[in-house]
Amino acid sequence: MATGALAAKEPEVLDCDYLVVGAGATGMSFVDTLLTESKDTTVVLVDKLASPGGHWHHAYPFVKLHQPAGLYGVASEPMGLVVGAREPLDTADLQSKDGLLSYYAKVLEKFVSSGRVRFFGNATYDETNGTLTSDERTYTVRCVKTVRTLSNVAVPSTTPPKFSVASGVNFKPVNDLMDAPADGSYVVLGAGKTGVDALLHLLSRGVQLEKISWVVPRDAWYWLRDRMFVGGNALKMYSTLMKVLVKSPSLAEAYLELERLGFMGRLDSDIMPTVMKDATITSDELILLRTVKNVVRLGRVSAIESAAINLASGELPLASDVWVVDCTASAVGQQAAETVWGGNAISIPTLGPPGFCFSAALVAFIETKFADDAVKNSLLPKEVIPTTFDPSALVHQLYASMKVMNDLMAKCKPAMNFLMNCRLGPNAPCHVHWTKLLWYMLGPGQMMLNMPRLQKKIERGGFKDVPAKVKNAPGSKKKPANQEVHAVPPTHTTGDASRA
């Protein structure tokens, strides 16, 4: 047995209420609301990177948020433009990569200064033995719960392509386009938001249209930001969206009507998109994208050879001096989970609008208000969590948001205050004056009437081209009178031996 200086040093023990794996947008939002809604909860926050910000560290230099910064970040700290007491949803207020990373660094400083959060960067957590390794030091973690995200954010710079690439091909991640020569030739792979940004960047650098080819495996619907946020809020968009969806016999007709009204767009008016990932651009950007004429619609890439790009339904000749720009990483995705709350683990899903920052804050709020995991899971049943990105994702996301929020308000009286005031939601007072909100909810906009109408329509399969969502989902049946499920905050005792 080794003795003295050669003896193995016992790992330091870290006691906490929550071990949160990942300091990206989701993890940071969860921790923020957890700290706000509880008095003495402690957190160990772990990330494989040295500082918070998640995938934004690996994003391309010219990336910006799709949406106004007022809807992103954490609930307690404004990110967007602040005018007096308001944080208007300004379509020009799109935070840059550097701005996002600076914001999250500031938020982490606030967490750590509270004395309730310990951050470990350059770290990994082994859940099989409960150990955390950071900067060559190993710790044993004793926690009540571990928290992970279900969102599979993938960016080209860190995601290998799902196809082979011959040696010698000028195969580039989108990150390398920052200094792309204006007189070069390019093939852009992918028609999601990353592919769109790559095209717009090349055009802004003066690359000639005839020197750009765009491989579009599947056409997508795009939200048009300049019509979504009018007057510093999203009320007109949501009001119109509800009306159109309630009235349209099919989802395809709803998309076409939203396009006619200027809220959505597509690359080619003769092609019906088969993808909906909530990518958001402006009307002017859509017009610019339509000027690209060398659009290749032959399916997904299967391999890139030295002289051709092999596609599902053909091939695209490839010259030796052409840059092949990889924008094929999925960007957004979501793993399916049996439950959000399971044993001593929480798996944070993305519900849909307003987005994953709000979803994470909502999960943290529910966690602090109920002790019973069965009750919590009844508020976020797996059947309502969207995991697909075909056009039906639009109604599935809306359904998830409406059902979860309605059920939460019915079972937890403080929920109304949280849902209406959280800055990550579009209808918070920091974004819109209460009189305007009431006008859209109760006036001609009829949002208060149309939301339950749409929820029931989705449940019963009221769209000709979308199957019924859930008729008998867990938690969907009305409870008899006087059987309200009361909010009971969970109790944790830091350092309890039961965590070992």
CSV table of C-alpha atoms in Angstrom, one decimal, residues 236-248 258 398 402 445-447 450-452 454-455:
chain,number,residue,atom,x,y,z
A,236,LYS,CA,-50.1,41.3,-33.9
A,237,MET,CA,-48.2,38.3,-35.1
A,238,TYR,CA,-49.6,36.0,-32.4
A,239,SER,CA,-53.1,37.4,-32.9
A,240,THR,CA,-53.0,36.8,-36.6
A,241,LEU,CA,-51.4,33.4,-36.2
A,242,MET,CA,-54.2,32.2,-33.9
A,243,LYS,CA,-56.9,33.5,-36.2
A,244,VAL,CA,-55.4,31.9,-39.3
A,245,LEU,CA,-54.9,28.5,-37.6
A,246,VAL,CA,-58.3,28.4,-36.1
A,247,LYS,CA,-60.0,29.2,-39.5
A,248,SER,CA,-57.8,27.2,-41.9
A,258,LEU,CA,-49.5,33.5,-43.4
A,398,LEU,CA,-48.0,26.0,-30.1
A,402,MET,CA,-50.7,26.5,-24.6
A,445,GLY,CA,-57.7,40.3,-31.8
A,446,GLN,CA,-59.7,37.7,-29.8
A,447,MET,CA,-56.6,35.9,-28.5
A,450,ASN,CA,-58.8,31.7,-30.1
A,451,MET,CA,-56.1,30.1,-27.9
A,452,PRO,CA,-58.5,27.5,-26.4
A,454,LEU,CA,-56.9,26.2,-31.3
A,455,GLN,CA,-55.9,23.9,-28.5
